């Protein structure tokens, strides 16, 4: 029986992401920042960024849709590092346990190409603990599209049935399962430990 490989999502699994923090110098309160994010449909905008759109094109698109209301977005790229300063509690300890067991680790992340280097700067281990990372913004593919999972499998010679995928998004978990990958929805490090132990990985 082949040794199981574990494929991690990154945002909200290993790294907390709080986009409102990027606009703390623009709005007087967090509530105001969050209300603005909602008004400009920030998460929909950001998903297109994660799919490979450049920041310049994204800013232009936001201004076309929202006019001057989109102006605070201009500072988002520069402020991005503050949005990912906090690791998810306990998650990196799970990584360490898996590495100690010599479990092959991989990652698939919906992450913009232009902000990915900032993640590597903030968390240098990202470049060391994973044998391969598929970054959506670089690949021009997004979870839960089947092609992004297949890309990781194909370029690493992995069989879907020999992999376990960990993601906080139910849609992404279901996307992996549709390809025959065992998948765990991440709700916390303790729950992940138990799920991996139940599968005999830890």
XYZ file of N, CA and C in Angstrom:
606
model
N 0.845 -1.196 0.000
C 0.000 0.000 0.000
C 0.882 1.248 0.000
N 0.594 2.178 -0.887
C 1.399 3.401 -0.978
C 1.238 4.248 0.274
N 2.296 4.949 0.613
C 2.245 5.865 1.747
C 1.366 7.057 1.394
N 0.520 7.456 2.319
C -0.370 8.576 2.076
C 0.414 9.896 2.001
N 0.015 10.744 1.086
C 0.514 12.120 1.030
C -0.599 13.033 1.517
N -0.232 14.122 2.157
C -1.218 15.076 2.640
C -1.033 16.398 1.907
N -2.133 16.880 1.343
C -2.148 18.125 0.570
C -2.894 19.181 1.389
N -2.241 20.289 1.659
C -2.817 21.338 2.485
C -3.274 22.533 1.654
N -4.421 23.072 2.027
C -4.738 24.463 1.726
C -3.893 25.310 2.677
N -3.732 26.590 2.377
C -2.899 27.443 3.237
C -3.706 28.492 3.996
N -4.450 29.343 3.274
C -5.202 30.402 3.926
C -6.311 29.857 4.800
N -6.319 30.240 6.051
C -7.275 29.832 7.070
C -7.101 28.371 7.489
N -6.031 27.738 7.027
C -5.637 26.422 7.520
C -4.292 26.534 8.239
N -3.313 27.134 7.571
C -2.030 27.406 8.216
C -1.828 28.889 8.521
N -2.429 29.743 7.697
C -2.203 31.188 7.806
C -3.555 31.895 7.887
N -3.743 32.679 8.939
C -4.952 33.482 9.021
C -4.879 34.621 8.002
N -6.030 34.980 7.453
C -6.097 36.074 6.480
C -7.222 37.003 6.893
N -6.886 38.266 7.111
C -7.850 39.253 7.594
C -7.726 40.511 6.738
N -8.419 40.559 5.590
C -8.221 41.670 4.649
C -8.601 43.031 5.205
N -9.490 43.083 6.185
C -9.872 44.379 6.756
C -8.678 45.111 7.352
N -7.680 44.372 7.805
C -6.499 44.999 8.412
C -5.732 45.864 7.419
N -5.851 45.539 6.141
C -5.127 46.308 5.125
C -5.662 47.726 4.991
N -6.847 47.979 5.505
C -7.493 49.281 5.338
C -7.704 49.999 6.670
N -6.920 49.578 7.672
C -7.063 50.173 9.002
C -6.706 51.651 9.024
N -5.845 52.090 8.082
C -5.467 53.507 8.055
C -6.439 54.342 7.216
N -7.431 53.677 6.613
C -8.408 54.378 5.769
C -9.719 54.602 6.515
N -10.101 53.619 7.327
C -11.388 53.668 8.024
C -11.176 53.801 9.528
N -12.105 54.487 10.183
C -11.963 54.747 11.610
C -12.200 53.508 12.461
N -13.019 52.591 11.960
C -13.341 51.399 12.731
C -13.261 50.162 11.846
N -13.107 49.034 12.487
C -13.116 47.779 11.748
C -14.474 47.569 11.071
N -15.531 47.936 11.775
C -16.873 47.773 11.213
C -17.019 48.553 9.912
N -16.454 49.747 9.874
C -16.528 50.557 8.653
C -15.747 49.906 7.520
N -14.586 49.352 7.846
C -13.784 48.674 6.826
C -14.524 47.458 6.284
N -15.134 46.687 7.175
C -15.855 45.496 6.744
C -17.080 45.857 5.908
N -17.747 46.939 6.273
C -18.906 47.377 5.491
C -18.476 47.793 4.082
N -17.345 48.455 3.978
C -16.831 48.855 2.666
C -16.446 47.626 1.838
N -15.791 46.661 2.465
C -15.442 45.432 1.757
C -16.687 44.772 1.180
N -17.751 44.800 1.941
C -19.010 44.221 1.470
C -19.578 45.022 0.303
N -19.511 46.323 0.393
C -20.087 47.185 -0.656
C -19.388 47.007 -1.999
N -18.092 46.772 -1.963
C -17.378 46.614 -3.236
C -17.243 45.141 -3.643
N -17.929 44.250 -2.904
C -17.865 42.811 -3.184
C -16.405 42.338 -3.241
N -15.665 42.672 -2.191
C -14.230 42.413 -2.161
C -13.894 40.946 -2.378
N -14.635 40.052 -1.756
C -14.272 38.641 -1.849
C -14.467 38.108 -3.262
N -15.468 38.601 -3.961
C -15.627 38.223 -5.373
C -14.472 38.785 -6.203
N -14.118 40.037 -5.932
C -12.989 40.668 -6.618
C -11.702 39.892 -6.363
N -11.504 39.520 -5.100
C -10.265 38.837 -4.731
C -10.174 37.453 -5.356
N -11.307 36.797 -5.528
C -11.276 35.477 -6.156
C -10.737 35.572 -7.589
N -11.110 36.622 -8.305
C -10.585 36.798 -9.660
C -9.087 37.063 -9.605
N -8.647 37.809 -8.587
C -7.202 38.017 -8.405
C -6.492 36.682 -8.200
N -7.094 35.837 -7.375
C -6.506 34.525 -7.105
C -6.429 33.669 -8.366
N -7.293 33.953 -9.329
C -7.287 33.206 -10.573
C -6.245 33.656 -11.565
N -5.514 34.722 -11.247
C -4.413 35.132 -12.107
C -4.484 36.548 -12.646
N -5.556 37.294 -12.335
C -5.633 38.679 -12.811
C -4.593 39.529 -12.097
N -3.958 40.442 -12.821
C -2.961 41.317 -12.209
C -3.632 42.326 -11.299
N -2.849 42.839 -10.346
C -3.409 43.834 -9.437
C -3.818 45.092 -10.195
N -3.034 45.503 -11.159
C -3.372 46.696 -11.944
C -4.699 46.513 -12.661
N -4.897 45.340 -13.256
C -6.160 45.079 -13.938
C -7.310 44.968 -12.943
N -7.023 44.395 -11.794
C -8.058 44.272 -10.772
C -8.497 45.619 -10.244
N -7.535 46.520 -10.043
C -7.864 47.856 -9.571
C -8.686 48.602 -10.616
N -8.313 48.458 -11.863
C -9.067 49.099 -12.939
C -10.489 48.560 -13.010
N -10.644 47.254 -12.837
C -11.974 46.653 -12.872
C -12.829 47.145 -11.709
N -12.229 47.258 -10.532
C -12.972 47.729 -9.369
C -13.409 49.177 -9.558
N -12.551 49.991 -10.138
C -12.920 51.391 -10.373
C -13.999 51.495 -11.446
N -13.957 50.606 -12.431
C -15.003 50.610 -13.454
C -16.354 50.244 -12.843
N -16.329 49.352 -11.865
C -17.576 48.905 -11.235
C -18.069 49.847 -10.145
N -17.128 50.466 -9.420
C -17.515 51.192 -8.199
C -17.025 52.634 -8.149
N -16.355 53.102 -9.176
C -15.887 54.476 -9.190
C -14.923 54.758 -8.059
N -15.037 55.930 -7.479
C -14.103 56.341 -6.433
C -14.250 55.529 -5.154
N -15.368 54.814 -5.025
C -15.540 53.959 -3.851
C -14.433 52.909 -3.775
N -13.861 52.572 -4.911
C -12.808 51.561 -4.949
C -11.427 52.122 -4.639
N -11.296 53.408 -4.436
C -9.975 54.021 -4.271
C -9.117 53.384 -3.170
N -9.702 53.007 -2.013
C -8.843 52.412 -0.984
C -8.124 51.136 -1.419
N -8.645 50.469 -2.440
C -7.984 49.260 -2.931
C -6.571 49.530 -3.435
N -6.290 50.764 -3.804
C -4.980 51.106 -4.353
C -3.859 50.730 -3.405
N -4.125 50.803 -2.100
C -3.093 50.490 -1.119
C -3.068 49.039 -0.669
N -3.935 48.201 -1.241
C -4.057 46.833 -0.735
C -2.785 46.012 -0.925
N -2.182 46.112 -2.085
C -0.989 45.299 -2.359
C 0.125 45.623 -1.369
N 0.355 46.894 -1.139
C 1.423 47.297 -0.217
C 1.124 46.874 1.215
N -0.167 46.880 1.568
C -0.559 46.565 2.945
C -0.803 45.076 3.167
N -0.731 44.281 2.116
C -1.099 42.872 2.225
C -0.381 42.134 3.355
N 0.914 42.356 3.605
C 1.581 41.578 4.659
C 0.893 41.636 6.022
N 0.241 42.752 6.342
C -0.404 42.833 7.660
C -1.615 41.917 7.744
N -2.148 41.509 6.601
C -3.347 40.665 6.610
C -3.040 39.205 6.913
N -1.773 38.822 6.858
C -1.405 37.412 7.047
C -0.390 37.228 8.173
N -0.363 38.145 9.102
C 0.669 38.094 10.150
C 0.480 36.942 11.135
N -0.736 36.450 11.290
C -0.992 35.456 12.337
C -1.142 34.054 11.749
N -0.406 33.090 12.279
C -0.629 31.698 11.881
C -1.916 31.167 12.512
N -2.455 30.133 11.928
C -3.615 29.466 12.519
C -3.129 28.676 13.735
N -3.744 28.864 14.904
C -3.265 28.206 16.122
C -3.161 26.685 15.973
N -1.998 26.166 16.291
C -1.776 24.726 16.326
C -1.519 24.062 14.991
N -1.766 24.767 13.894
C -1.694 24.104 12.588
C -0.261 23.753 12.186
N 0.669 24.642 12.461
C 2.060 24.343 12.093
C 2.626 23.212 12.939
N 2.088 23.020 14.124
C 2.508 21.882 14.942
C 2.064 20.568 14.295
N 0.907 20.589 13.634
C 0.475 19.398 12.887
C 1.452 19.113 11.747
N 1.880 20.176 11.066
C 2.888 20.018 10.012
C 4.140 19.348 10.571
N 4.595 19.800 11.734
C 5.806 19.241 12.327
C 5.637 17.754 12.655
N 4.461 17.390 13.139
C 4.204 15.980 13.452
C 4.225 15.131 12.183
N 3.639 15.651 11.113
C 3.642 14.916 9.851
C 5.055 14.778 9.289
N 5.827 15.849 9.381
C 7.212 15.780 8.909
C 8.020 14.774 9.712
N 7.773 14.716 11.012
C 8.482 13.753 11.854
C 8.165 12.322 11.455
N 6.965 12.115 10.901
C 6.564 10.793 10.412
C 6.952 10.593 8.949
N 7.644 11.569 8.388
C 8.102 11.524 6.986
C 6.929 11.398 6.005
N 5.815 12.037 6.352
C 4.659 12.057 5.459
C 4.924 13.077 4.356
N 4.800 12.704 3.095
C 4.999 13.688 2.017
C 3.924 14.765 2.057
N 4.349 16.018 2.036
C 3.431 17.145 2.151
C 3.438 17.982 0.877
N 2.247 18.400 0.463
C 2.049 19.242 -0.707
C 1.024 20.316 -0.344
N 0.845 21.295 -1.243
C -0.150 22.337 -0.979
C -0.786 22.805 -2.283
N -2.055 23.150 -2.187
C -2.784 23.821 -3.261
C -3.461 25.024 -2.624
N -3.164 26.206 -3.125
C -3.725 27.405 -2.521
C -4.317 28.343 -3.561
N -5.503 28.871 -3.242
C -6.056 29.975 -4.012
C -5.400 31.247 -3.485
N -4.428 31.760 -4.235
C -3.602 32.882 -3.755
C -3.125 33.653 -4.981
N -3.183 34.958 -4.913
C -2.784 35.789 -6.055
C -1.280 35.698 -6.294
N -0.894 35.737 -7.551
C 0.518 35.620 -7.903
C 1.349 36.747 -7.305
N 0.803 37.944 -7.258
C 1.591 39.098 -6.797
C 1.728 39.159 -5.285
N 0.845 38.495 -4.555
C 0.979 38.484 -3.095
C 1.646 37.216 -2.576
N 1.814 36.215 -3.430
C 2.455 34.980 -2.990
C 3.882 35.204 -2.476
N 4.721 36.014 -3.124
C 6.054 36.245 -2.561
C 6.014 36.825 -1.147
N 4.975 37.590 -0.827
C 4.846 38.142 0.525
C 4.550 37.038 1.533
N 3.800 36.027 1.105
C 3.554 34.884 1.981
C 4.858 34.138 2.253
N 5.684 33.963 1.226
C 6.969 33.288 1.408
C 7.899 34.083 2.311
N 7.822 35.398 2.225
C 8.627 36.242 3.116
C 8.171 36.113 4.562
N 6.849 36.098 4.760
C 6.297 36.054 6.112
C 6.435 34.659 6.735
N 6.355 33.636 5.904
C 6.409 32.251 6.372
C 7.415 31.475 5.512
N 8.697 31.661 5.760
C 9.714 31.012 4.922
C 9.580 29.495 4.865
N 8.967 28.906 5.883
C 8.823 27.446 5.898
C 7.960 26.949 4.744
N 7.123 27.816 4.194
C 6.306 27.401 3.059
C 7.167 26.873 1.919
N 8.347 27.422 1.790
C 9.243 27.003 0.730
C 10.070 25.778 1.071
N 9.922 25.265 2.305
C 10.747 24.143 2.735
C 9.959 22.879 3.060
N 8.785 23.032 3.662
C 8.083 21.840 4.171
C 7.285 21.122 3.092
N 6.920 21.829 2.022
C 6.116 21.213 0.971
C 6.973 20.802 -0.215
N 6.714 19.625 -0.733
C 7.453 19.151 -1.897
C 7.039 19.906 -3.154
N 5.812 20.409 -3.154
C 5.324 21.221 -4.269
C 4.144 22.040 -3.763
N 4.012 23.248 -4.281
C 2.866 24.111 -3.977
C 2.278 24.594 -5.291
N 1.009 24.321 -5.513
C 0.307 24.884 -6.661
C -0.373 26.171 -6.198
N 0.038 27.282 -6.776
C -0.511 28.603 -6.454
C -1.472 28.984 -7.580
N -2.712 29.194 -7.245
C -3.739 29.414 -8.264
C -3.413 30.579 -9.184
N -2.916 31.669 -8.611
C -2.629 32.846 -9.415
C -1.520 32.641 -10.419
N -0.624 31.706 -10.118
C 0.442 31.364 -11.054
C -0.051 30.373 -12.108
N -0.935 29.470 -11.690
C -1.413 28.424 -12.586
C -2.579 28.876 -13.457
N -3.259 29.971 -13.051
C -4.448 30.396 -13.767
C -5.613 29.440 -13.575
N -5.627 28.749 -12.435
C -6.671 27.793 -12.083
C -7.100 28.049 -10.651
N -8.327 27.671 -10.317
C -8.848 27.908 -8.979
C -9.491 26.651 -8.416
N -9.321 26.428 -7.120
C -10.175 25.459 -6.443
C -11.599 26.033 -6.410
N -12.617 25.211 -6.555
C -12.602 23.757 -6.633
C -12.614 23.182 -8.054
N -12.083 23.908 -9.027
C -12.018 23.359 -10.381
C -11.171 22.074 -10.383
N -11.618 21.024 -11.067
C -10.856 19.769 -11.076
C -9.421 19.946 -11.569
N -9.204 20.864 -12.503
C -7.884 20.972 -13.133
C -6.784 21.338 -12.146
N -7.097 22.077 -11.105
C -6.025 22.505 -10.192
C -5.560 21.345 -9.318
N -6.481 20.458 -8.963
C -6.079 19.265 -8.219
C -5.274 18.327 -9.129
N -5.752 18.187 -10.363
C -5.058 17.301 -11.306
C -3.644 17.804 -11.588
N -3.478 19.126 -11.612
C -2.154 19.689 -11.871
C -1.166 19.224 -10.819
N -1.546 19.296 -9.562
C -0.640 18.849 -8.496
C -0.387 17.352 -8.609
N -1.437 16.579 -8.826
C -1.274 15.132 -8.922
C -0.348 14.767 -10.085
N -0.600 15.377 -11.234
C 0.144 15.000 -12.438
C 1.611 15.379 -12.350
N 1.901 16.562 -11.877
C 3.307 16.973 -11.902
C 4.129 16.359 -10.776
N 3.443 15.636 -9.861
C 4.177 14.949 -8.795
C 3.998 13.435 -8.840
N 3.331 12.943 -9.883
C 3.158 11.510 -10.024
C 2.354 10.881 -8.905
N 1.345 11.595 -8.415
C 0.530 11.117 -7.300
C -0.769 10.508 -7.804
N -1.226 9.471 -7.117
C -2.546 8.912 -7.366
C -3.531 9.535 -6.394
N -4.705 9.900 -6.893
C -5.705 10.549 -6.043
C -6.016 9.723 -4.805
N -6.106 8.420 -4.978
C -6.458 7.559 -3.859
C -5.398 7.445 -2.785
N -4.194 7.924 -3.076
C -3.106 7.892 -2.099
C -2.929 9.231 -1.382
N -3.900 10.148 -1.572
C -3.763 11.500 -1.023
C -4.899 11.835 -0.072
N -4.573 12.712 0.869
C -5.548 13.309 1.778
C -5.439 14.819 1.602
N -6.561 15.473 1.408
C -6.592 16.919 1.180
C -7.243 17.604 2.370
N -6.675 18.719 2.805
C -7.165 19.460 3.971
C -7.476 20.889 3.555
N -8.721 21.331 3.756
C -9.133 22.683 3.346
C -10.283 23.125 4.244
N -10.364 24.415 4.501
C -11.468 24.933 5.319
C -12.750 25.132 4.526
N -12.674 25.150 3.203
C -13.829 25.409 2.362
C -14.576 24.123 2.021
N -15.864 24.033 2.335
C -16.621 22.837 1.967
C -16.602 22.570 0.460
N -16.668 23.631 -0.336
C -16.664 23.453 -1.788
C -15.346 22.852 -2.260
N -14.245 23.302 -1.688
C -12.936 22.775 -2.087
C -12.753 21.331 -1.640
N -13.283 21.009 -0.473
C -13.249 19.629 0.008
C -14.033 18.727 -0.940
N -15.213 19.177 -1.338
C -16.028 18.373 -2.252
C -15.366 18.261 -3.618
N -14.685 19.318 -4.060
C -13.966 19.265 -5.322
C -12.894 18.195 -5.330
N -12.191 18.067 -4.209
C -11.167 17.030 -4.100
C -11.793 15.642 -4.074
N -12.863 15.494 -3.307
C -13.517 14.186 -3.212
C -14.049 13.726 -4.563
N -14.490 14.676 -5.378
C -15.027 14.319 -6.695
C -13.977 13.653 -7.577
N -12.692 13.906 -7.272
C -11.601 13.301 -8.034
C -11.050 12.044 -7.367
N -11.673 11.633 -6.266
C -11.218 10.439 -5.580
C -10.178 10.677 -4.511
N -9.977 11.941 -4.126
C -9.049 12.294 -3.055
C -9.813 12.303 -1.735
N -9.311 11.599 -0.753
C -9.885 11.692 0.591
C -9.682 13.122 1.076
N -10.697 13.714 1.677
C -10.584 15.124 2.057
C -11.161 15.357 3.447
N -10.511 16.260 4.157
C -10.902 16.642 5.518
C -11.215 18.128 5.516
N -12.379 18.500 6.005
C -12.652 19.928 6.169
C -11.996 20.409 7.461
N -11.151 21.425 7.318
C -10.410 21.948 8.472
C -11.312 22.848 9.308
N -11.458 22.499 10.584
C -12.194 23.340 11.529
C -11.351 23.698 12.747
N -10.123 23.192 12.787
C -9.219 23.478 13.893
C -8.138 22.415 13.951
N -7.014 22.765 14.572
C -5.871 21.853 14.596
C -6.177 20.572 15.362
N -6.905 20.691 16.459
C -7.234 19.506 17.248
C -8.071 18.515 16.468
N -9.074 19.037 15.769
C -9.931 18.173 14.959
C -9.145 17.540 13.820
N -8.206 18.300 13.232
C -7.385 17.754 12.160
C -6.503 16.622 12.674
N -5.926 16.795 13.834
C -5.102 15.736 14.429
C -5.899 14.446 14.582
N -7.126 14.596 15.087
C -7.961 13.412 15.291
C -8.310 12.748 13.951
N -8.608 13.568 12.951
C -8.974 13.026 11.640
C -7.800 12.295 11.001
N -6.603 12.853 11.137
C -5.414 12.212 10.568
C -5.066 10.931 11.345
N -5.250 10.973 12.642
C -4.990 9.769 13.458
C -5.965 8.659 13.077
N -7.220 9.022 12.840
C -8.220 8.021 12.459
C -7.873 7.366 11.129
N -7.130 8.078 10.280
C -6.709 7.531 8.998
C -5.352 6.843 9.073
N -4.780 6.796 10.257
C -3.519 6.111 10.440
C -2.299 6.875 9.970
N -2.478 8.163 9.700
C -1.357 8.982 9.229
C -0.528 9.483 10.401
N -1.178 9.763 11.501
C -0.490 10.184 12.731
C -0.825 9.216 13.857
